[in-house]
Amino acid sequence: MTSMRDLASGTTDERDETLRRQAAELERLRAEVAAWRKRYEKGEKRDIAFTNSEGEVEPLYTALDTVGEGVPDESLPGAYPFTRGIHPTGYRGKLWTMRQFAGFGSAADTNARFKFLLEHGQTGLSTAFDFPTLMGYDSDHPRSEGEVGKTGVAISSLADMETLFDGIPLDQVSTSMTINGPAVILFCFYVAAAERQGVPSTKLRGTVQNDILKEYMAQHAWCYPIEPALRLIVDLFQWGAEHAPLWNTVSISGYHIREAGSTAAQELAFTLADGFTYVERGIARGLDVDAFAPRLSCFFDIHNDFFEELAKLRAARRIWARHMRDRYGAKDPRSWMLRFHSQTAGVTLTAQQPMNNVVRVAYQAMAAVLGGTQSLHTNSMDETLALPTEEAVQVALRTQQLLAYETGVPNVIDPLGGSYYVEALTDRLEREAEEIFQQIDEVGGVVSGLEQGWFQRKIAESAARQQWEIEQHRRVVVGVNEFVTDEPELTIPLLRVGEDTTILQRERLSTLRKTRDNDLVQRRLAELTTAAATDANLIPHILECARAYCTLYEIRAAMEAVFGAYREPVFF
C-alpha cells in the first residue's frame, strides 16, 4: 500500500501519479475483500455475538480500515500465501482444538485421564508414551527397567491400545500420538484397535508425529538408521493417502528443536527443511505431491517472546505455501496450507515459584492463538516437577477456555496483522529462514547435515548462549535469577507413578503371550522381515502383526533384523 510519505515528497505530477497508484491499489484490495467476503458469508459461523465492550467487531481488518497510515500490502485469510490464516472464517467458523497432552502409568490409568479431560471440555486427545514405548521396547524388556509408565503411558501391544481407548469411540474423537522411532507400529495398533470397535481406518481423524529427522536432531528417540526410517515414513504417506485420508501421517516438529535450545528462526527453518525433505522423499517414491501433502502438518513450540512467536507462525505459513507451490509444483491449494499444532514451551516452566507457570502458559497460549494455530496444548504448572495432576491439568485446560470464550481474541482474524512490529518480525523471520535453508543446502541437505552433526552443533551453540545469558542475568527468569524470595517455596501436589505399573504390565504381557495364536505371530513376524528386505510397502505387514497381537518390540526386532539399529556418532 502506498504510504503518506510517498505523497509528501516529489513534484505535483509525481504526487498525482502516487495518488492514482494508491487509488488503484485500494480498488484492487476492495475487490479482493469483496471476494473474500462472499467466501466468508458462505462459511459456517458459531452462533454467538462477536462483540467487544463497544459493540460488534468486524471479522477482518485490512488497509481499507486504516487508509493513509502506511499499512503494508497484506494477504487475506484463506488466500495464498496464507500469512493471515488458512481459513477465511478464522476462529469464527471453528475454534482451535483444545488438545491436552496426557499419558501416565498403565493404559487403564490414562484411559481414565482421557475421560476426565473429555468430560471437562477437551475437544481432542493427545497421547504421551513412556520412554520404553518411545524407543520401541516392551514393558518387560530389560532396558525398560525403572521407566515403565513414568513419563507417559506404557503401550506394548494391541491389547494395551484397546484398553487405552476403551469406551472412547474412535470415529468421534481426534487423537494425536507423540511417537517417532516406532511411530508406524503404534499407528497400526491404533488402526487395529479401531477395527475392534467397528471403525474403519477411513474414518479415523488425528495425527501421528512420525518425524524421525528431528529425533536425530534434538530428541534422540530413534530405532533405525536414517534411510530405513525415512522409508517407513513414506510408506505411511502412501498407505494413508488411500486408507486413512483424514489422518495426518506426519507432524513435522519444531517443538523439540526449540526445547533443545534453538532460536525461533532456527526452529522455523529446521522444521520446514525437515518437511521439505519428507516431500522430496514422497515425490522420489513416485507419489503425486497433492496426494499426500494435504495431510502433512507441523508442531511448533510457543516460547516466551510474545510477538516473535506469533510472527513465527505467520512466516511459517507463508514460506510453506510458496515452496509447495513454486518449488514442488503442488497444484491443490490444500497442499499450500500449513496446518499446525502448538504447545506452550515446557522449557520455560520453572520449579521455583511454580504458580508463575500459570501466567507464562497463558501468555504463550495467547501468542499461539493470535498466530492462528489449529490446535493447542497448554502445559500444566507442575510439569517441570512431574507428570501433571488432574487439578493442574484442569487449570491448563481452563486457560484455553478462558482465552476462547472470555477474552474476545478469537473474534477477529489475525488482529495484529498490519502492525508495523508484527509485519517486520514476520518478514525478518522469513528472511532468516531462507538464509538458513541456503546453509543447509551448502552442507548437502538435511540428511547430510545430520550425519555431519551440523544441526546438532547449531542447536547446542544457541542453547549455550541462552544459558550464559540467564547465568549473567542478561535474560531475566522471574523467580530464578530475579525476584527470588527468601520465604519458603510454595509447594503444589504432585503425581507420583509407582512400580505397580511395571508389575501389571509384566503380568499382562505374560498372559498375552500365553493366550494369543503364537504360530500366527511367528508367521506374521517372518513375513514382515521378508518384506523389509524388499521394496514393498511395510504398513500392511505391520498392521497384520498388530492384529495378531505381536508386541511392540517383536515388531521392531523383525525390521531391525534387516535395517539394523541406529547408533549416534560423536559430534562434540
XYZ file of C-alpha atoms in Angstrom:
572
model
C 0.000 0.000 0.000
C 1.317 3.466 -0.916
C 2.327 5.419 2.191
C 1.715 9.004 3.232
C 5.473 9.505 2.910
C 5.132 8.953 -0.843
C 2.511 11.705 -1.017
C 4.603 14.195 0.950
C 7.536 14.110 -1.458
C 8.051 14.662 -5.154
C 6.601 17.032 -7.762
C 2.903 17.659 -8.352
C 2.911 15.208 -11.252
C 4.652 12.579 -9.119
C 2.145 13.113 -6.306
C -0.724 12.798 -8.756
C 0.748 9.549 -10.063
C 1.193 8.315 -6.494
C -2.459 9.101 -5.745
C -3.532 7.240 -8.872
C -1.457 4.217 -7.825
C -2.911 4.344 -4.331
C -6.435 4.547 -5.691
C -5.734 1.554 -7.934
C -4.260 -0.378 -5.035
C -7.256 0.394 -2.858
C -9.632 -0.624 -5.621
C -7.781 -3.921 -6.037
C -7.944 -4.507 -2.289
C -11.665 -3.687 -2.242
C -12.236 -6.286 -4.950
C -10.219 -8.879 -3.046
C -12.073 -8.127 0.175
C -15.391 -8.366 -1.633
C -14.416 -11.791 -2.998
C -13.264 -12.890 0.463
C -16.489 -11.561 1.991
C -18.518 -13.864 -0.279
C -16.492 -16.874 0.896
C -16.785 -15.718 4.472
C -20.563 -15.328 4.269
C -20.882 -18.858 2.873
C -18.813 -20.262 5.729
C -20.309 -21.685 8.879
C -20.071 -19.402 11.906
C -20.641 -20.050 15.576
C -23.955 -18.713 16.862
C -22.640 -16.126 19.309
C -22.191 -12.349 19.406
C -18.792 -11.251 18.125
C -18.501 -8.137 20.246
C -16.218 -6.153 22.465
C -17.341 -3.655 25.118
C -18.113 -1.058 22.402
C -20.258 -3.274 20.192
C -19.858 -5.707 17.298
C -16.437 -6.137 15.717
C -15.778 -6.877 12.065
C -14.376 -10.327 11.258
C -11.424 -8.812 9.384
C -9.494 -5.534 9.296
C -7.364 -4.520 6.303
C -5.665 -1.419 4.931
C -9.129 -0.208 3.915
C -9.735 0.419 7.613
C -6.516 2.455 8.026
C -6.182 4.276 4.694
C -3.328 6.771 4.733
C -1.461 5.189 7.667
C 1.106 3.373 5.581
C -0.113 -0.166 6.270
C 1.876 -2.563 4.037
C 0.383 -4.923 1.500
C -1.359 -7.829 3.166
C -2.905 -11.088 2.100
C -6.319 -12.250 3.264
C -7.355 -15.237 5.377
C -7.906 -18.344 3.310
C -5.915 -16.969 0.363
C -2.355 -17.632 -0.812
C 0.166 -17.269 0.793
C -1.971 -17.692 3.945
C 0.059 -15.293 6.098
C -3.148 -14.300 7.875
C -4.510 -17.838 8.232
C -5.641 -20.795 6.175
C -9.404 -20.356 6.682
C -11.451 -17.353 5.541
C -13.579 -17.573 8.699
C -10.695 -17.855 11.176
C -11.923 -18.917 14.620
C -15.434 -17.688 13.863
C -16.046 -20.892 11.974
C -14.320 -23.238 14.403
C -12.152 -22.711 17.453
C -8.785 -24.380 17.693
C -8.789 -27.940 19.030
C -8.019 -27.978 22.761
C -5.743 -30.980 22.951
C -4.102 -31.625 26.322
C -1.117 -34.000 26.242
C -1.860 -36.909 28.582
C -0.372 -40.262 29.440
C 0.995 -41.993 32.518
C 1.090 -45.395 34.162
C -0.946 -48.129 32.544
C -3.370 -47.912 29.642
C -6.225 -48.071 32.165
C -4.767 -45.116 34.127
C -4.513 -42.974 31.013
C -7.945 -44.057 29.773
C -9.390 -42.614 32.980
C -7.443 -39.354 32.442
C -8.685 -39.140 28.829
C -12.280 -39.476 30.017
C -11.681 -36.836 32.710
C -10.392 -34.397 30.093
C -13.243 -35.058 27.671
C -15.780 -34.564 30.458
C -14.186 -31.179 31.245
C -14.460 -29.851 27.718
C -11.333 -31.026 25.912
C -12.005 -31.426 22.196
C -9.161 -33.735 21.146
C -6.887 -36.354 22.698
C -3.095 -36.241 22.752
C -1.158 -39.301 23.881
C 2.147 -39.215 25.750
C 4.035 -42.519 25.774
C 6.598 -43.698 28.307
C 10.245 -43.886 27.337
C 10.349 -47.642 26.663
C 7.446 -47.250 24.219
C 9.139 -44.250 22.571
C 12.196 -46.442 21.952
C 10.229 -49.472 20.774
C 10.722 -51.679 23.850
C 8.091 -53.800 25.591
C 7.430 -53.065 29.246
C 9.117 -56.316 30.304
C 12.284 -55.735 28.266
C 15.432 -55.388 30.435
C 16.018 -51.864 29.069
C 12.587 -50.796 30.357
C 13.551 -51.352 33.976
C 12.526 -48.405 36.155
C 10.915 -46.452 33.292
C 7.554 -48.141 32.738
C 4.710 -45.624 32.834
C 6.916 -42.864 34.284
C 6.907 -40.243 31.508
C 3.811 -41.429 29.676
C 1.573 -44.412 29.124
C 3.046 -47.887 28.615
C 1.832 -49.475 25.356
C 3.324 -52.814 24.371
C 0.648 -54.355 22.129
C -2.767 -54.012 20.555
C -4.226 -55.219 23.856
C -2.869 -52.113 25.612
C -4.159 -49.856 22.830
C -7.630 -51.403 23.153
C -7.607 -50.647 26.882
C -6.308 -47.124 26.284
C -9.351 -46.206 24.185
C -11.936 -48.403 25.864
C -15.261 -46.573 25.892
C -13.966 -43.797 23.611
C -15.469 -44.111 20.095
C -12.559 -43.579 17.727
C -14.779 -42.284 14.929
C -15.920 -39.438 17.187
C -12.633 -38.127 18.570
C -9.435 -36.729 17.054
C -6.306 -38.323 18.512
C -2.697 -37.201 18.417
C 0.135 -39.600 19.231
C 3.578 -38.221 20.077
C 5.752 -41.094 18.918
C 8.512 -41.198 16.316
C 11.005 -44.088 16.160
C 8.329 -46.831 16.311
C 5.530 -44.486 15.139
C 4.209 -46.686 12.347
C 3.862 -49.605 14.793
C 1.812 -47.567 17.282
C -0.283 -46.216 14.413
C -1.043 -49.783 13.332
C -2.014 -50.657 16.912
C -4.436 -47.705 16.779
C -5.921 -48.779 13.428
C -6.374 -52.328 14.725
C -7.995 -51.048 17.937
C -10.417 -49.001 15.830
C -11.239 -52.085 13.799
C -12.113 -53.896 17.032
C -14.624 -51.074 17.649
C -16.017 -51.478 14.139
C -14.439 -48.221 12.939
C -12.653 -48.356 9.555
C -9.373 -46.519 9.055
C -11.049 -44.167 6.561
C -12.971 -42.578 9.453
C -10.015 -42.032 11.775
C -9.008 -38.424 12.471
C -5.814 -37.369 14.141
C -2.054 -37.189 13.858
C 0.921 -39.417 14.468
C 4.081 -37.368 14.970
C 6.295 -39.732 12.960
C 9.008 -37.073 12.491
C 12.225 -39.014 12.706
C 14.533 -36.302 11.352
C 14.086 -34.108 14.410
C 14.818 -37.138 16.612
C 18.342 -37.346 15.173
C 18.499 -33.553 15.513
C 17.186 -32.964 19.027
C 15.131 -35.544 20.959
C 17.029 -38.823 20.358
C 14.157 -41.347 20.488
C 15.014 -43.473 17.462
C 15.094 -47.121 16.380
C 16.583 -47.479 12.895
C 19.222 -45.703 10.799
C 18.077 -42.639 8.862
C 17.369 -44.168 5.450
C 15.140 -47.093 6.525
C 13.402 -44.766 8.983
C 12.583 -42.384 6.124
C 11.333 -45.340 4.085
C 8.783 -46.171 6.787
C 7.540 -42.587 6.839
C 6.982 -42.558 3.081
C 5.317 -45.979 3.356
C 2.789 -44.381 5.706
C 2.302 -41.417 3.330
C 1.448 -43.875 0.580
C -0.785 -46.143 2.655
C -2.506 -43.299 4.465
C -3.451 -41.422 1.278
C -5.644 -44.369 0.304
C -6.691 -45.964 3.579
C -6.648 -43.106 6.131
C -7.383 -39.914 4.168
C -8.385 -37.938 7.281
C -5.245 -38.824 9.212
C -2.144 -36.606 9.379
C 0.670 -39.036 8.643
C 3.448 -36.811 9.981
C 3.646 -33.837 12.322
C 6.851 -32.061 11.391
C 8.034 -30.941 14.766
C 9.928 -27.837 15.709
C 8.868 -28.201 19.328
C 11.721 -30.458 20.403
C 14.236 -28.448 18.373
C 13.266 -25.307 20.277
C 13.161 -27.111 23.613
C 16.725 -28.298 22.954
C 17.841 -24.677 22.701
C 17.372 -23.364 19.154
C 16.336 -19.826 18.296
C 12.914 -19.058 16.814
C 14.426 -18.666 13.341
C 16.271 -21.980 13.661
C 13.120 -23.743 14.820
C 11.256 -22.309 11.857
C 13.927 -23.170 9.291
C 14.926 -26.603 10.629
C 11.294 -27.683 10.921
C 10.324 -26.635 7.414
C 13.548 -28.063 5.974
C 12.630 -31.412 7.540
C 9.182 -31.075 5.987
C 10.581 -30.335 2.550
C 12.817 -33.399 2.889
C 9.758 -35.573 3.514
C 8.048 -34.010 0.487
C 11.088 -34.752 -1.673
C 11.183 -38.365 -0.479
C 7.498 -38.779 -1.284
C 7.960 -37.369 -4.769
C 11.020 -39.585 -5.286
C 8.831 -42.603 -4.432
C 6.639 -41.605 -7.366
C 3.795 -40.188 -5.291
C 1.820 -37.215 -6.572
C 2.658 -34.390 -4.177
C -1.015 -33.432 -3.963
C -1.874 -36.989 -2.902
C 0.000 -36.737 0.405
C 0.966 -33.107 1.082
C -2.512 -32.053 2.319
C -2.099 -34.478 5.250
C 1.251 -33.073 6.365
C 1.144 -30.881 9.454
C 3.597 -29.144 11.761
C 4.093 -28.797 15.511
C 5.593 -25.610 16.936
C 6.887 -24.538 20.319
C 5.391 -21.329 21.719
C 8.115 -19.663 23.737
C 8.156 -16.536 25.871
C 8.670 -13.728 23.349
C 5.029 -12.990 22.590
C 5.350 -11.148 19.279
C 8.202 -13.246 17.920
C 6.219 -16.424 18.441
C 3.074 -15.269 16.659
C 5.168 -13.768 13.841
C 6.967 -17.119 13.506
C 3.675 -18.865 12.860
C 2.659 -16.280 10.249
C 6.035 -16.640 8.496
C 5.788 -20.437 8.562
C 2.523 -20.410 6.618
C 3.917 -18.047 4.001
C 7.161 -19.970 3.485
C 5.391 -23.327 3.242
C 2.846 -22.035 0.720
C 5.476 -20.528 -1.555
C 7.778 -23.558 -1.554
C 4.971 -26.061 -2.019
C 3.514 -24.160 -4.964
C 6.617 -22.832 -6.683
C 9.326 -25.345 -5.742
C 7.423 -28.620 -5.581
C 4.687 -27.864 -8.103
C 1.727 -28.595 -5.836
C -1.496 -27.540 -7.550
C -4.034 -28.335 -4.839
C -4.400 -25.281 -2.548
C -4.700 -27.703 0.381
C -1.069 -28.654 -0.235
C -0.083 -24.997 0.165
C -1.867 -24.604 3.501
C 0.344 -25.211 6.531
C -1.740 -26.641 9.368
C -0.080 -26.939 12.762
C -0.436 -27.845 16.405
C 1.197 -25.674 19.053
C 2.305 -26.349 22.593
C 3.425 -23.877 25.208
C 7.126 -24.131 25.996
C 7.904 -26.734 28.630
C 11.473 -25.483 28.845
C 10.235 -22.122 30.166
C 8.475 -23.676 33.167
C 10.306 -23.320 36.476
C 10.424 -25.474 39.584
C 10.850 -22.293 41.606
C 7.588 -20.441 42.289
C 5.614 -22.927 40.157
C 2.406 -20.881 40.256
C 4.176 -18.386 37.950
C 3.944 -21.069 35.272
C 0.195 -20.491 35.002
C 0.877 -16.930 33.850
C 3.650 -17.944 31.450
C 1.410 -20.529 29.841
C -1.486 -18.075 29.465
C 0.627 -15.563 27.525
C 2.152 -18.284 25.375
C -1.298 -19.676 24.626
C -2.474 -16.239 23.520
C 0.500 -15.919 21.171
C -0.371 -19.288 19.609
C -3.976 -18.246 19.050
C -3.021 -14.847 17.645
C -0.677 -16.742 15.323
C -3.559 -18.875 14.059
C -2.831 -22.334 15.462
C -5.197 -25.195 14.561
C -4.794 -26.967 17.884
C -3.136 -26.211 21.196
C -1.762 -27.884 24.300
C -1.248 -25.716 27.354
C 1.315 -27.017 29.839
C 0.366 -27.565 33.444
C 2.080 -25.621 36.228
C 3.656 -28.765 37.699
C 5.151 -30.301 34.543
C 8.689 -29.221 35.383
C 8.393 -31.364 38.531
C 6.305 -34.377 37.494
C 3.519 -35.562 35.254
C 0.546 -33.248 35.863
C -2.147 -33.871 38.431
C -5.825 -33.676 37.472
C -6.085 -30.325 39.235
C -3.141 -28.854 37.330
C -4.451 -30.217 34.022
C -7.826 -28.641 34.686
C -6.226 -25.222 35.248
C -4.296 -25.618 31.981
C -7.452 -26.551 30.084
C -9.420 -23.719 31.687
C -6.682 -21.346 30.470
C -7.616 -22.224 26.893
C -11.335 -21.990 27.598
C -10.948 -18.527 29.157
C -8.952 -17.455 26.124
C -11.587 -18.831 23.774
C -14.734 -17.597 25.462
C -13.916 -14.558 27.621
C -11.135 -12.505 26.025
C -12.627 -11.681 22.609
C -9.310 -12.667 20.993
C -10.878 -15.200 18.568
C -13.465 -12.724 17.269
C -11.147 -11.032 14.770
C -8.987 -12.891 12.274
C -5.271 -12.098 12.629
C -5.982 -8.949 14.665
C -2.295 -7.974 14.799
C -1.902 -8.171 11.035
C -0.723 -4.796 9.756
C 1.108 -3.963 12.949
C 4.448 -2.476 11.923
C 6.187 -4.628 14.523
C 4.442 -7.881 13.712
C 4.841 -7.442 9.961
C 8.516 -6.556 10.330
C 9.100 -9.601 12.548
C 7.260 -11.833 10.100
C 9.414 -10.573 7.221
C 12.614 -10.860 9.267
C 11.948 -14.436 10.330
C 11.122 -15.354 6.750
C 14.412 -13.867 5.528
C 16.412 -15.597 8.258
C 14.762 -18.931 7.497
C 15.617 -18.607 3.801
C 19.233 -17.839 4.729
C 19.332 -20.975 6.882
C 17.864 -23.016 4.005
C 20.861 -21.906 1.915
C 23.248 -23.008 4.671
C 21.525 -26.407 4.809
C 21.936 -26.767 1.048
C 25.633 -25.939 1.408
C 26.154 -28.882 3.811
C 24.364 -31.226 1.414
C 20.790 -31.150 2.741
C 19.095 -32.289 5.922
C 20.293 -35.915 5.967
C 23.885 -34.950 5.223
C 23.716 -32.179 7.837
C 22.541 -34.665 10.447
C 25.264 -37.132 9.554
C 27.871 -34.364 9.927
C 26.375 -33.089 13.201
C 25.772 -29.623 11.707
C 22.256 -29.254 13.103
C 23.221 -30.653 16.479
C 26.080 -28.160 16.831
C 23.929 -25.189 15.812
C 21.330 -26.069 18.443
C 23.999 -26.647 21.107
C 25.628 -23.267 20.370
C 22.291 -21.485 20.709
C 21.433 -23.330 23.930
C 24.820 -22.467 25.457
C 24.365 -18.794 24.598
C 20.905 -18.666 26.174
C 22.138 -20.385 29.327
C 25.014 -17.899 29.585
C 22.561 -15.014 29.260
C 20.488 -16.407 32.141
C 23.515 -17.012 34.338
C 24.787 -13.488 33.632
C 21.340 -12.036 34.395
C 21.111 -10.676 30.861
C 17.938 -12.725 30.410
C 15.527 -12.496 33.347
C 13.696 -15.596 34.525
C 11.252 -14.496 37.201
C 11.759 -16.434 40.422
C 15.022 -17.988 39.219
C 17.616 -15.253 38.652
C 15.486 -12.262 39.641
C 12.590 -11.695 42.050
C 13.784 -14.571 44.186
C 12.097 -14.826 47.563
C 13.661 -15.840 50.871
C 10.323 -17.191 52.014
C 9.657 -20.940 51.880
C 8.809 -22.074 48.350
C 5.145 -22.622 47.598
C 4.565 -26.330 47.179
C 1.928 -27.939 44.996
C 0.600 -31.503 44.892
C 2.495 -33.839 42.535
C 1.542 -37.001 40.688
C 3.709 -39.976 41.579
C 3.828 -43.108 39.404
C 4.867 -46.153 41.409
C 6.175 -49.564 40.412
C 2.686 -51.105 40.279
C 2.525 -50.311 36.567
C 5.636 -52.361 35.885
C 4.197 -55.372 37.705
C 0.846 -55.003 35.943
C 2.432 -54.675 32.510
C 4.607 -57.738 33.012
C 1.554 -59.750 34.042
C -0.449 -58.507 31.056
C 2.341 -59.368 28.609
C 2.784 -62.809 30.129
C -0.931 -63.508 29.757
C -0.941 -62.162 26.201
C 1.900 -64.429 25.110
C 0.134 -67.449 26.570
C -3.287 -66.774 25.073
C -2.558 -65.451 21.567
C -2.022 -67.623 18.481
C 1.767 -67.883 18.622
C 2.039 -69.787 15.345
C 0.266 -66.888 13.644
C 2.540 -64.441 15.464
C 5.664 -66.135 14.146
C 4.291 -66.255 10.592
C 3.400 -62.579 10.607
C 6.790 -61.552 12.023
C 8.630 -63.672 9.452
C 6.553 -62.128 6.648
C 7.441 -58.647 7.909
C 11.170 -59.441 7.984
C 10.994 -60.841 4.458
C 9.115 -57.785 3.194
C 11.612 -55.425 4.858
C 14.318 -56.872 2.609
C 12.291 -55.830 -0.467
C 10.856 -52.556 -1.717
C 7.361 -53.469 -0.519
C 5.262 -51.023 1.486
C 5.569 -52.312 5.039
C 2.425 -50.820 6.564
C 0.137 -53.737 5.566
C 2.624 -56.204 7.061
C 2.989 -54.234 10.300
C -0.791 -53.986 10.542
C -1.102 -57.772 10.206
C 1.418 -58.150 13.028
C -0.617 -55.761 15.177
C -3.828 -57.685 14.502
C -2.085 -60.903 15.537
C -1.074 -59.295 18.891
C 2.620 -59.241 18.158
C 4.245 -56.970 20.714
C 5.927 -53.650 20.046
C 9.453 -54.952 20.477
C 8.763 -58.105 18.468
C 7.707 -55.938 15.514
C 10.628 -53.574 15.985
C 13.060 -56.504 16.094
C 11.584 -58.100 12.979
C 12.519 -54.996 10.970
C 15.750 -54.376 12.852
C 16.989 -57.740 11.599
C 17.118 -56.120 8.150
C 17.568 -52.403 8.898
C 19.956 -52.562 11.847
C 19.786 -50.165 14.831
C 20.869 -46.525 14.854
C 23.969 -45.537 16.810
C 24.644 -41.830 17.103
C 28.143 -40.692 16.067
C 30.147 -38.478 18.415
C 29.888 -34.869 17.203
C 31.289 -32.841 20.105
